[in-house]
Coordinates of C-alpha atoms and ligand atoms in Angstrom, one line a residue:
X1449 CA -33.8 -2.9 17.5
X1450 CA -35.1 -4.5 13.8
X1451 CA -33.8 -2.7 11.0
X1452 CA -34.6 -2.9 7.3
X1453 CA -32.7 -1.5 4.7
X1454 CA -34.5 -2.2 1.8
X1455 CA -33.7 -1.7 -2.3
X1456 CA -30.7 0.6 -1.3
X1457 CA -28.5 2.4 -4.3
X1458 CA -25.8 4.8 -3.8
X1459 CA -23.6 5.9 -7.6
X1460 CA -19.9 8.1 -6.2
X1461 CA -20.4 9.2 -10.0
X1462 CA -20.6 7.2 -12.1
X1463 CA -19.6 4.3 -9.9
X1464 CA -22.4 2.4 -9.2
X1465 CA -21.5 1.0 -5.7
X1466 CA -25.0 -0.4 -4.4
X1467 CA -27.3 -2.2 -6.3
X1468 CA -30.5 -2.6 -4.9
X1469 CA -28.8 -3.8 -1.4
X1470 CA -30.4 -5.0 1.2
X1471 CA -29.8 -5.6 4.8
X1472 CA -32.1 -6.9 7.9
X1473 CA -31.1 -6.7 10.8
X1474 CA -33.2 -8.2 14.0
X1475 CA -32.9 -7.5 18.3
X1476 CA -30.3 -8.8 20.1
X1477 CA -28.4 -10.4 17.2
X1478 CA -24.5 -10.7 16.1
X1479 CA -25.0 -10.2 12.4
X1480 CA -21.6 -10.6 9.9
X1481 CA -21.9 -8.3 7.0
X1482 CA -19.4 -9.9 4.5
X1483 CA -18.3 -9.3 1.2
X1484 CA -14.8 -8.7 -0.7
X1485 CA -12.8 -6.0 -1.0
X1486 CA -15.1 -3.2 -2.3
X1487 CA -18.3 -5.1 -2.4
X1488 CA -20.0 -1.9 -0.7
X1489 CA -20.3 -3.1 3.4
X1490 CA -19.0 0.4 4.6
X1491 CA -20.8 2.6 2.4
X1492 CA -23.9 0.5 3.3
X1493 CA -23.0 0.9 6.9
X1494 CA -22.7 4.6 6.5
X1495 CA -25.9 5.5 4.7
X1496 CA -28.0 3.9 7.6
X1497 CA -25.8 6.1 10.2
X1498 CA -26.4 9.4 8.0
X1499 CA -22.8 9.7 7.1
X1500 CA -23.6 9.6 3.4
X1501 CA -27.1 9.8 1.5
X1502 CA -28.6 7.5 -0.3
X1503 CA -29.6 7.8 -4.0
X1504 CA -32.7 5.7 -3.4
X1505 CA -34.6 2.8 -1.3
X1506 CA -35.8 2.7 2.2
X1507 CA -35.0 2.2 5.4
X1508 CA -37.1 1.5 8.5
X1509 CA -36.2 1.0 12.0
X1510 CA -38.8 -1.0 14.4
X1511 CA -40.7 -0.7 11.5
X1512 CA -40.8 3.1 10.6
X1513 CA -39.2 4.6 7.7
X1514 CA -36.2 6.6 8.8
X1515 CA -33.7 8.5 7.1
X1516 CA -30.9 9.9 9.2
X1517 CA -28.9 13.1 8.1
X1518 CA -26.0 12.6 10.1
X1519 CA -24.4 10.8 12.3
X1520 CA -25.1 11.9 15.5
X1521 CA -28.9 11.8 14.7
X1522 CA -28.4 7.9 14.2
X1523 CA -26.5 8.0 17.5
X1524 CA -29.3 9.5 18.9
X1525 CA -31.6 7.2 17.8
X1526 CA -29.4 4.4 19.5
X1527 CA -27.1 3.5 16.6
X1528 CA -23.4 3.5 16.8
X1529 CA -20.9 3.2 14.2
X1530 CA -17.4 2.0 15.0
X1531 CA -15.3 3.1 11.4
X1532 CA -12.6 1.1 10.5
X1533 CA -10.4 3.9 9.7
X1534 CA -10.1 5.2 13.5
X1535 CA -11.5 8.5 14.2
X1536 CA -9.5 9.8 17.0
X1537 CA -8.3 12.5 17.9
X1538 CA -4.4 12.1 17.9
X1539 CA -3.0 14.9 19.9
X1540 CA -5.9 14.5 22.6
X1541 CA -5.5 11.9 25.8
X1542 CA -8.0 8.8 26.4
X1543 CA -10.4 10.7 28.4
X1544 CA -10.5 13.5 26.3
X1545 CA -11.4 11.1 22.9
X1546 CA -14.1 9.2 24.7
X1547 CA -15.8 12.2 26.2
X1548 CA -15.5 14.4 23.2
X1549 CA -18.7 16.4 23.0
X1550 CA -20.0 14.5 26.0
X1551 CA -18.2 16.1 28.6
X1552 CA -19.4 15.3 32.0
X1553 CA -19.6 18.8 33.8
X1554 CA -19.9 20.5 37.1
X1555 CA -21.1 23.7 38.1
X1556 CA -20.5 26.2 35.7
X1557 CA -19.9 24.2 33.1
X1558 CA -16.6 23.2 34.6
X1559 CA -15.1 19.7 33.2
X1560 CA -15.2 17.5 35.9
X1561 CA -12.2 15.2 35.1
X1562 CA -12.7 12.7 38.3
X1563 CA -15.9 12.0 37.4
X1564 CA -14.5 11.3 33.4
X1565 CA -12.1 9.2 34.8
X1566 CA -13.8 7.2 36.8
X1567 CA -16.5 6.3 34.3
X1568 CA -13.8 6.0 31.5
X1569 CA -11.9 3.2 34.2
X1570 CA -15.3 1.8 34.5
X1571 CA -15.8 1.0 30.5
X1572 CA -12.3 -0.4 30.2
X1573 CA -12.6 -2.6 33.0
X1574 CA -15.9 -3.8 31.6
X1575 CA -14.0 -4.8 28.1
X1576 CA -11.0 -5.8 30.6
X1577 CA -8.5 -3.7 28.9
X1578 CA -6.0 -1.1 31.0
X1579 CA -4.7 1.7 28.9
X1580 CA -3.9 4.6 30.9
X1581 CA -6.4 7.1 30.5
X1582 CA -4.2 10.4 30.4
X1583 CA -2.0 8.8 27.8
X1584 CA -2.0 11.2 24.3
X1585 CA -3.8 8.6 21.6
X1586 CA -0.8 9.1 19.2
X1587 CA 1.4 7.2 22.1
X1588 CA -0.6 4.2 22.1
X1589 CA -0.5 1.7 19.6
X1590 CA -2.8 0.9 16.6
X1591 CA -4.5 -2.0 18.7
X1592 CA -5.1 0.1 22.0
X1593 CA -6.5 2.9 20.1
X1594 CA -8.9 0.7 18.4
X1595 CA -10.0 -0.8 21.9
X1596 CA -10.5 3.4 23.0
X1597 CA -13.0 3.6 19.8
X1598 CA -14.5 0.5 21.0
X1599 CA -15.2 1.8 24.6
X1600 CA -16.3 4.9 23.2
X1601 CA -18.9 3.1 21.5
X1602 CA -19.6 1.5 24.6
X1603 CA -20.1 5.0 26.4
X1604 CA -23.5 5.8 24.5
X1605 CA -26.3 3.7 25.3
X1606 CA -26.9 2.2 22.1
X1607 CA -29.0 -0.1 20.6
X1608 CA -27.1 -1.1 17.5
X1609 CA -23.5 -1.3 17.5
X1610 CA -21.7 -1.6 13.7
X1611 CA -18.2 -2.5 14.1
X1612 CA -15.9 -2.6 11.0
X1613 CA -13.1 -4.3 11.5
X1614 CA -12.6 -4.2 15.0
X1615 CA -9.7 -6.7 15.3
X1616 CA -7.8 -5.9 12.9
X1617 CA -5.6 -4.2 15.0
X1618 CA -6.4 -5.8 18.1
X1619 CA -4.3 -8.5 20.6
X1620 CA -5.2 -11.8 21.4
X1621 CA -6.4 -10.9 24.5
X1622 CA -8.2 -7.7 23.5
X1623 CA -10.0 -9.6 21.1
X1624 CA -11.2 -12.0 23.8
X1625 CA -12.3 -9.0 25.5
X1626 CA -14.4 -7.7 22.9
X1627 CA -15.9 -11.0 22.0
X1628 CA -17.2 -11.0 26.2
X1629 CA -18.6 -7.8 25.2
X1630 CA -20.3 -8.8 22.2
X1631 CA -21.9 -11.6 24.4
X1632 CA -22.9 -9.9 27.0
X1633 CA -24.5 -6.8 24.7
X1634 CA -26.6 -9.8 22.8
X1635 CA -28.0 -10.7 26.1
X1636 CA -29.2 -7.5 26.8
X1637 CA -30.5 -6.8 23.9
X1638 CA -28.4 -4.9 21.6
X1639 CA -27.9 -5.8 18.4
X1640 CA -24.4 -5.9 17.0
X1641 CA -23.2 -5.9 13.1
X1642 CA -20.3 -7.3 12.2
X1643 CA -17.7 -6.4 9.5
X1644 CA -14.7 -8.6 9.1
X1645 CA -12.9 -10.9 6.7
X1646 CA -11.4 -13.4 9.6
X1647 CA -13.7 -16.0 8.7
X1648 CA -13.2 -17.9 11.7
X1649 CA -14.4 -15.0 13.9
X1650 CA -17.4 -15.1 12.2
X1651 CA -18.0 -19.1 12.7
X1652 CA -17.4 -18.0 16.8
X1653 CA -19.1 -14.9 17.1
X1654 CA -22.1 -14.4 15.1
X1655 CA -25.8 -15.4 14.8
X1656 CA -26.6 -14.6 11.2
X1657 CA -24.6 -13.8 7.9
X1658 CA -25.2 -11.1 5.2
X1659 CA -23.1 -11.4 2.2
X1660 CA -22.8 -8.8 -0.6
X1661 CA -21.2 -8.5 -3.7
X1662 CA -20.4 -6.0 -6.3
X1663 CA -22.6 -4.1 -4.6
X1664 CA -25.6 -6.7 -4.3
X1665 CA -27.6 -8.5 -2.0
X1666 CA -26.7 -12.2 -2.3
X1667 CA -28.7 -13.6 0.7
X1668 CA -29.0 -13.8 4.4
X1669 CA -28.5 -17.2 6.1
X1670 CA -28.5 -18.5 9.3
X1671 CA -24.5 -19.2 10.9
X1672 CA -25.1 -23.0 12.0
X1673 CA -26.5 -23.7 8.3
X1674 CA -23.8 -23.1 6.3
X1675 CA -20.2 -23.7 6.1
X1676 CA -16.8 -21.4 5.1
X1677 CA -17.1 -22.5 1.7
X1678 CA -20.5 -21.7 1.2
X1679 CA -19.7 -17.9 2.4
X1680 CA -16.8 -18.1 0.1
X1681 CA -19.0 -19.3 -3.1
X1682 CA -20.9 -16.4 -2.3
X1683 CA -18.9 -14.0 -1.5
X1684 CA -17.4 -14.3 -5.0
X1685 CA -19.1 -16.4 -7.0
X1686 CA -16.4 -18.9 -7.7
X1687 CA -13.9 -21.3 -5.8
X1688 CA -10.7 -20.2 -5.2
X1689 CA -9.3 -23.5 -4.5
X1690 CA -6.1 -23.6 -1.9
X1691 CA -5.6 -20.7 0.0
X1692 CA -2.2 -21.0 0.3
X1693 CA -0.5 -21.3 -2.9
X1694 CA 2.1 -23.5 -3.7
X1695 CA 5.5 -22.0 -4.4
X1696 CA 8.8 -23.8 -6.0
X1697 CA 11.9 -21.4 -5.6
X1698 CA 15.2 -22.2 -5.3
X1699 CA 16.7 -20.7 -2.1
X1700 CA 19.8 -18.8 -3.3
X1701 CA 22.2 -16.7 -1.1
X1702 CA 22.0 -15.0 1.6
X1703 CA 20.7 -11.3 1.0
X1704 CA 20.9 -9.7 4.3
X1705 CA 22.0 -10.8 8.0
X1706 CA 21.1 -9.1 11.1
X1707 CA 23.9 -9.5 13.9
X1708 CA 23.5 -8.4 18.0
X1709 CA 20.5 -5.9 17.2
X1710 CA 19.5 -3.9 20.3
X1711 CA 17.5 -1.1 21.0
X1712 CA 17.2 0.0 24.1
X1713 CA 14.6 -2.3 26.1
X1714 CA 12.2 -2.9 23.1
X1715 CA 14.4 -6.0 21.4
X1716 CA 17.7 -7.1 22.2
X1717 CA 20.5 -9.3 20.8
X1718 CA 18.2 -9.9 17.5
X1719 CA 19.8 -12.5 14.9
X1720 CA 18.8 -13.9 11.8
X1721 CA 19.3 -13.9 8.2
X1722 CA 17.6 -14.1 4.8
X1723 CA 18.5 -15.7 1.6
X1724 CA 17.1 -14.7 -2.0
X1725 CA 14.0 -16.6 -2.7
X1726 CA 13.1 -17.2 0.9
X1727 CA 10.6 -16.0 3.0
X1728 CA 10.9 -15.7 6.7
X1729 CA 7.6 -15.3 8.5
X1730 CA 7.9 -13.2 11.3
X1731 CA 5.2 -14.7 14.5
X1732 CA 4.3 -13.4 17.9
X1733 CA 2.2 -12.1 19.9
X1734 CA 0.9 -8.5 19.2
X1735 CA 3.6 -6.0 21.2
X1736 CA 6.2 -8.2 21.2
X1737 CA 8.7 -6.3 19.2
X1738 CA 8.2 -7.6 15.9
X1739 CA 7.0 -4.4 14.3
X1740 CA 9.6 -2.6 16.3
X1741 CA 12.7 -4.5 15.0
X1742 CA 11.5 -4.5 11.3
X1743 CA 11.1 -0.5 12.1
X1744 CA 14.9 -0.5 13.1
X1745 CA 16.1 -2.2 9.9
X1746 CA 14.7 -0.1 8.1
X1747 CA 16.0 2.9 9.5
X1748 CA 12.7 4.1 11.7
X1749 CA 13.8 3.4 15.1
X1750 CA 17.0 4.2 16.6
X1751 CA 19.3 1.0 17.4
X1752 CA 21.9 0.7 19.9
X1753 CA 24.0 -1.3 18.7
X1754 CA 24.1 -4.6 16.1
X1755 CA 25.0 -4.6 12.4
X1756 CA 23.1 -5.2 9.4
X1757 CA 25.0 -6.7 6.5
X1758 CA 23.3 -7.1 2.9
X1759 CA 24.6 -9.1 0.2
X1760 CA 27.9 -10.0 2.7
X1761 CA 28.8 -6.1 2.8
X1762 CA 28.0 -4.7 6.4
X1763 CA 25.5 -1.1 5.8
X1764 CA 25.0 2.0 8.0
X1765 CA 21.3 2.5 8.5
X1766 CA 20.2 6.3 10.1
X1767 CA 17.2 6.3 8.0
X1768 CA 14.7 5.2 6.0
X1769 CA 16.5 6.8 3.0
X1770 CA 19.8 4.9 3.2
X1771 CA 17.7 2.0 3.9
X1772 CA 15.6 2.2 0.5
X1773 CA 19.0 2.8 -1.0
X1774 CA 20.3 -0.5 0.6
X1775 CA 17.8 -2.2 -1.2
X1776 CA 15.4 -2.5 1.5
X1777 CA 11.5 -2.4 1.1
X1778 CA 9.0 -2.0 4.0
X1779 CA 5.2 -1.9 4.0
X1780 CA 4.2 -1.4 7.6
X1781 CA 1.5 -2.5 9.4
X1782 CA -0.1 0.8 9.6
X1783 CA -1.5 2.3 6.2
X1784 CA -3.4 5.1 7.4
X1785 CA -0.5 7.1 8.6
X1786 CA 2.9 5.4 7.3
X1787 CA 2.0 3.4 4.3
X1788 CA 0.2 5.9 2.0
X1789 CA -0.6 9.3 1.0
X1790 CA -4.2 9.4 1.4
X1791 CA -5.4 12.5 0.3
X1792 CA -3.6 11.6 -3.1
X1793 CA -4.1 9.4 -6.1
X1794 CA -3.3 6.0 -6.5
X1795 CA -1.0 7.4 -9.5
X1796 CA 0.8 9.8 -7.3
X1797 CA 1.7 7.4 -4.2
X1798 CA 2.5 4.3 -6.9
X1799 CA 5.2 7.6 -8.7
X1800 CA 6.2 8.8 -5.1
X1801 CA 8.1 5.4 -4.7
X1802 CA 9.0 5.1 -8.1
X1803 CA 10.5 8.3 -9.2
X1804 CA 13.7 6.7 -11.2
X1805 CA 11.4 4.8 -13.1
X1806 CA 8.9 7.3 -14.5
X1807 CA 11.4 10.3 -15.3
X1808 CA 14.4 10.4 -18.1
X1809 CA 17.2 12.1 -16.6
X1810 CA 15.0 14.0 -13.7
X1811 CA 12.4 14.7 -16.2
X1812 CA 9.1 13.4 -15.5
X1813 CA 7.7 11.0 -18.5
X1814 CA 3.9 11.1 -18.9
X1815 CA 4.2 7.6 -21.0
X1816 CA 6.4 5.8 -18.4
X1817 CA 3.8 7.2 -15.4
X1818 CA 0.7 6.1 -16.8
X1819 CA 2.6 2.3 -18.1
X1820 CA 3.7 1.8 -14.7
X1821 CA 0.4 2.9 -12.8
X1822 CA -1.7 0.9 -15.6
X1823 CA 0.5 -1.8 -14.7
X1824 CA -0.3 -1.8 -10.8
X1825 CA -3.8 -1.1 -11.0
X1826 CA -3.7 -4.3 -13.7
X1827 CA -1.1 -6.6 -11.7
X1828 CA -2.6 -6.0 -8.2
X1829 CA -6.5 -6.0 -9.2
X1830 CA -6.7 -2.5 -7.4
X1831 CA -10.8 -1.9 -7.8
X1832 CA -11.0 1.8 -8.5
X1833 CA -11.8 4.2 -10.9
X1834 CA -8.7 4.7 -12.8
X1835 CA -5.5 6.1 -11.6
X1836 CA -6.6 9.1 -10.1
X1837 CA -8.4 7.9 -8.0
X1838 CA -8.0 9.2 -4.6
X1839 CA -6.7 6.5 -2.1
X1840 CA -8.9 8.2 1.0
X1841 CA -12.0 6.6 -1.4
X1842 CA -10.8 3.4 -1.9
X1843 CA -11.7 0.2 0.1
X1844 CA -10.0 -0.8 3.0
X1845 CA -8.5 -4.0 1.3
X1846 CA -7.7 -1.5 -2.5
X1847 CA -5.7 0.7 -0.4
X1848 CA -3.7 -1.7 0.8
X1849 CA -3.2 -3.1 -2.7
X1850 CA -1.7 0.5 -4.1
X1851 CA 0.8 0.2 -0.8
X1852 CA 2.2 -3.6 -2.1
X1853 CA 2.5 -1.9 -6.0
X1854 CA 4.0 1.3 -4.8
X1855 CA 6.5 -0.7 -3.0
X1856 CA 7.3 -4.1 -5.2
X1857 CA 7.5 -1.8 -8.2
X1858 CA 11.0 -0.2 -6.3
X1859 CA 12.5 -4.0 -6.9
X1860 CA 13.7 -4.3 -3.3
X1861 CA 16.3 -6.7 -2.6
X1862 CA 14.8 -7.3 0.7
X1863 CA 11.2 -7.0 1.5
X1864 CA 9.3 -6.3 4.7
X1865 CA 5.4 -7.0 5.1
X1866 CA 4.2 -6.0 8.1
X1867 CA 0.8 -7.5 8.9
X1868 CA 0.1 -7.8 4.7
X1869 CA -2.7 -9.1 4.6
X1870 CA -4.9 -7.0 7.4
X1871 CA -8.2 -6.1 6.6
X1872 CA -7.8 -7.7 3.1
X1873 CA -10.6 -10.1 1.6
X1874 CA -9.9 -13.7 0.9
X1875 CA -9.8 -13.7 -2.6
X1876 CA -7.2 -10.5 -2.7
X1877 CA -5.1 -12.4 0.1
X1878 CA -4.9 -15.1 -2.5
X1879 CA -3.5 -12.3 -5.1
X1880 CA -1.2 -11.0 -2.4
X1881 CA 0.3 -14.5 -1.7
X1882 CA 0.8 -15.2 -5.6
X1883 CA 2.4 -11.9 -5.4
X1884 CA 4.9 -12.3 -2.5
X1885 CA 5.3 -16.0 -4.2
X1886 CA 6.4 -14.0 -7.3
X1887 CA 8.8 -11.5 -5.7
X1888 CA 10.3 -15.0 -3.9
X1889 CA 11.0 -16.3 -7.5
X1890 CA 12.3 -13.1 -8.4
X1891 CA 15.3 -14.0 -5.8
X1892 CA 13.7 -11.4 -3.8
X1893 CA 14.2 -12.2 0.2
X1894 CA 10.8 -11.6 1.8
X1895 CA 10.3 -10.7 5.5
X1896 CA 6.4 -11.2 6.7
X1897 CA 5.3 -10.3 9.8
X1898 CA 2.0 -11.3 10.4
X1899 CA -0.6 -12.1 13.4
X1900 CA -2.6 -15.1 11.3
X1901 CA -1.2 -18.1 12.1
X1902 CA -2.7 -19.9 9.4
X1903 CA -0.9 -17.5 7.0
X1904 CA 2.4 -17.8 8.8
X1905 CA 2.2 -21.2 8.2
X1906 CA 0.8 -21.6 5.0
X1907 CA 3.7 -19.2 3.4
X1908 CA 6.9 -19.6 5.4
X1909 CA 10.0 -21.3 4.8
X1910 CA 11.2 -20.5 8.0
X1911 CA 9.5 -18.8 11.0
X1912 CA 11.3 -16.4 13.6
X1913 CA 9.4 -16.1 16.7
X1914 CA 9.2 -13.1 18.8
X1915 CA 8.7 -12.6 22.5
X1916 CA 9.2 -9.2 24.3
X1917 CA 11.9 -8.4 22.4
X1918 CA 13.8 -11.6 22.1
X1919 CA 14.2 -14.1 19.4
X1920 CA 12.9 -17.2 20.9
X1921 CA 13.3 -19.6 17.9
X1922 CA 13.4 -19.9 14.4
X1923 CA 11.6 -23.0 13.2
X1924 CA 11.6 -24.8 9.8
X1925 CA 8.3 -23.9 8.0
X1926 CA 7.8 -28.0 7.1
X1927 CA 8.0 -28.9 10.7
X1928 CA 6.3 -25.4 12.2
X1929 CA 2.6 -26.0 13.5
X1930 CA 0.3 -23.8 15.4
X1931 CA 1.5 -25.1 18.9
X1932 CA 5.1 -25.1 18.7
X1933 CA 4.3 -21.0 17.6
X1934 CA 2.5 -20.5 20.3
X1935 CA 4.5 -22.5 23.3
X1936 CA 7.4 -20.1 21.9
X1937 CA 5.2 -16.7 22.0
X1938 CA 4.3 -17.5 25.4
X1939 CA 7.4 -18.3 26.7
X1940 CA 7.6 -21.6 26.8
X1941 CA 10.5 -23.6 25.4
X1942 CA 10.6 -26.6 22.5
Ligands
LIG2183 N1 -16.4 8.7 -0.6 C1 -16.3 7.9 -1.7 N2 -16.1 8.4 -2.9 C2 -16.0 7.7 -4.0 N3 -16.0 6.3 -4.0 C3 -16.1 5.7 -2.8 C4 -16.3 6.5 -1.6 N4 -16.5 5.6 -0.6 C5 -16.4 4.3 -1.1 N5 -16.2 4.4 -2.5 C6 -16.2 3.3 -3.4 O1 -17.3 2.4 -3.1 C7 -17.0 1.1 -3.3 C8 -17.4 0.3 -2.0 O2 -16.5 0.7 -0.9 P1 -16.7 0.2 0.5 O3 -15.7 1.0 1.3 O4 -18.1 0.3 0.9 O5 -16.2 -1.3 0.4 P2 -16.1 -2.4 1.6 O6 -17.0 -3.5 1.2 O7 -16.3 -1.8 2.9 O8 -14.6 -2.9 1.4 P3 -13.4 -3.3 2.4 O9 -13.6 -4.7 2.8 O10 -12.2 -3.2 1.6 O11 -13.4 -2.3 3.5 C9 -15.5 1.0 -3.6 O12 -15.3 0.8 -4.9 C10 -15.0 2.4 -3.2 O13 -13.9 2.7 -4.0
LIG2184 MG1 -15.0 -1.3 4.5

């Protein structure tokens, strides 16, 4: 299917999002649609799909002006949006999510749940993922549930497939999966566009690159003729020289030590430590138990035994609430449904955390509220209105900003990133690695979990490595290289 959007603009008020944006799209093609934080790829996405109108410009597909109304009439028409904020339905099972509205039925009108469950086992054998298919969605994790929307996608026969983010959440092996798909859908035909800000996925996957910015068309290039560099130049319009910055702390003492930690069969016998000023990256494969154990220290998952000493004094830790009082910080992995309150303003979920700060003796303090939220939409380069802005109308990469302020702002002793950097554009990675490089100089002791190698690497000074539930080895980050992660991961020993 060829598609042309053509002189697109779209205001949310007075915020003028798309500026005469373009986007072409021919048959059979894996097409990157890049751009930072903000630059207007979803919102593009979602006016040629019907879920929002445009204010003006033109689309055509096969080369007739169309102008869908919603999304199920672009569905109908063959094309299929995958949203990167998943849109399942929690309390329902697998079979029920991908057969919403397309039930498959007998006589009567009666569901007939072989014949689901057959064609459901059909589509995840073809993306060569098992996930039980009467498991409830809120059961599985971020990653599988991502793979459900995928096969979902899969279910309709379409013609275009727009995926946003689809491996942000997903395994090594899942994503392998996918990226057969992908191939295989290009040879038949389908066109697929592709949202992500792992540049190296797009150097693998894709045919053509569209980048936009501020809203703007910058240009459309062939994949073999250009180079990472060039797509960052465009992307933002300046170098942004290392990637990983440089830090120079002094590693102090030793903030908080983990001793025996067990829970149940998920992770067993953890033990490590953290001094001020250091950061431990946290590596393995995804489901491994790294989220898990970080979920445990701070108070979210019930440990069997183990003990948790900060500052040399051993703590009790129930709940997330004696573990913020501990000193402890955590931004999970998961923003949608942990990490922030999305149906409120930036201002409100910056103050939730921060209560002590903006209030004099209980009271709350206009002045103090609007400093401190000035401050984190300054500090953290949070692209938004002003502070009450709602976070559910942010970008993917600005929301995730507000969760780091809302959090460093508590001046945690210890912090925890889970997966910091997910979905987050290269030059705001760069702002959330100058961050974290800050908080290290602060004496802060900073925990990261993360998936990117690259970024392990580039930003640990030592690197804990996780495999089903076990500690396999903590290497120094000066002599740590991709390999030596892996071997460990996998099971393999040094
Ligand atoms: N429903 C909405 N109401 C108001 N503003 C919105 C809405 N949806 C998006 N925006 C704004 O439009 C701009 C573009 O957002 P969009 O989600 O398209 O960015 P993106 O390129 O997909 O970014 P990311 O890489 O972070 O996902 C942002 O400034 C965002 O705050
Ligand atoms: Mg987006």
């Amino acid at each position: 299917m060829n598609i042309e959007m053509k002189g697109i603009n779209k205001a949310f008020g007075t915020n003028q999002v798309l500026k005469d944006a373009g986007f072409y799209l021919k048959d059979g093609e894996v097409h990157a649609l890049m751009g930072e934080n903000g630059a207007g790829k979803s919102t593009l996405m979602k006016i040629l799909t019907g879920v929002y109108t445009k204010d003006s410009g033109t689309v055509y597909v096969d080369g007739e002006e169309v102008s869908y109304k919603t999304p199920q009439e672009a569905e109908k028409a063959g094309i299929v949006f995958i949203y990167q904020e998943l849109n399942v339905l929690f309390d329902l099972t697998v079979v029920e999510n991908l057969f919403m509205g397309k039930e498959i039925t007998k006589k009567f009108g009666v569901c007939d749940m072989k014949a689901m469950r057959k064609k459901a086992h059909e589509v995840m054998e073809k993306v060569g993922v098992n996930i039980p298919v009467d498991a409830v969605m809120s059961e599985l994790s971020v990653g599988q549930q991502q793979m459900v929307e995928i096969c979902k996608a899969l279910m309709v026969d379409a013609k275009v497939i727009i995926m946003d983010e689809p491996t942000a959440a997903l395994t090594e092996s899942e994503t392998e999966g996918l990226f057969k798909v992908i191939n295989s859908l290009r040879k038949k035909g389908v066109s697929i566009v592709y949202i992500s800000h792992r540049m190296e996925e797009i150097f693998q996957l894709c045919d053509r690159i569209t980048i936009l910015r501020d809203g703007e068309y910058i240009g459309t290039k062939e994949i073999k003729d250009i180079t990472m560099d060039d797509v960052v130049q465009m992307m933002i319009g300046r170098e942004i020289g290392e990637r990983f910055p440089k830090r120079d702390v002094k590693i102090g003492e030793e903030v908080i030590k983990v001793e025996g930690l067990t829970s149940g069969k998920v992770f067993h016998d953890v033990n490590f430590s953290v001094r001020a000023g250091e950061v431990l990256g946290v590596a393995g494969l995804m489901g491994a138990g790294r989220t898990e154990i970080m979920q445990a220290l701070f108070g979210n998952l019930k440990k069997d035994s183990g003990k948790i000493y900060i500052e040399g004094k051993e703590v009790t830790i129930k709940n997330p609430r004696q573990a913020i009082a501990a000193g402890i910080g955590f931004i999970t992995e998961d923003r949608k449904t942990e990490g922030l309150l999305l149906e409120k303003s930036i201002a409100e979920n910056i103050e939730i955390a921060n209560l002590n700060k903006v209030s004099n003796h209980q009271v709350l303090d206009k002045n103090k509220q609007d400093t401190l939220v000035k401050k984190g939409i300054d500090e953290f380069k949070v692209k938004c209105f002003g502070p009450w802005h709602e976070c559910n109308n942010l970008s993917g990469g600005n929301q995730q900003k507000v969760v780091l302020a809302k959090w460093v702002y508590t001046d945690p002793k210890i912090l925890i990133l889970d997966e910091p950097t997910r979905g987050v554009d290269i030059g705001a990675k760069k702002e959330i690695y100058n961050i974290i490089n800050e908080l290290a100089a602060k004496g802060v002791a900073v925990i990261m979990v993360s998936s990117e190698l690259p970024e392990v690497l580039g930003m640990s000074d030592r690197i804990m490595v996780v495999r089903e539930g076990e500690v396999r080895g903590i290497l120094d980050g000066k002599d740590a290289d991709q390999a030596k992660i892996m071997t460990l991961a996998t099971g393999g020993s040094l």
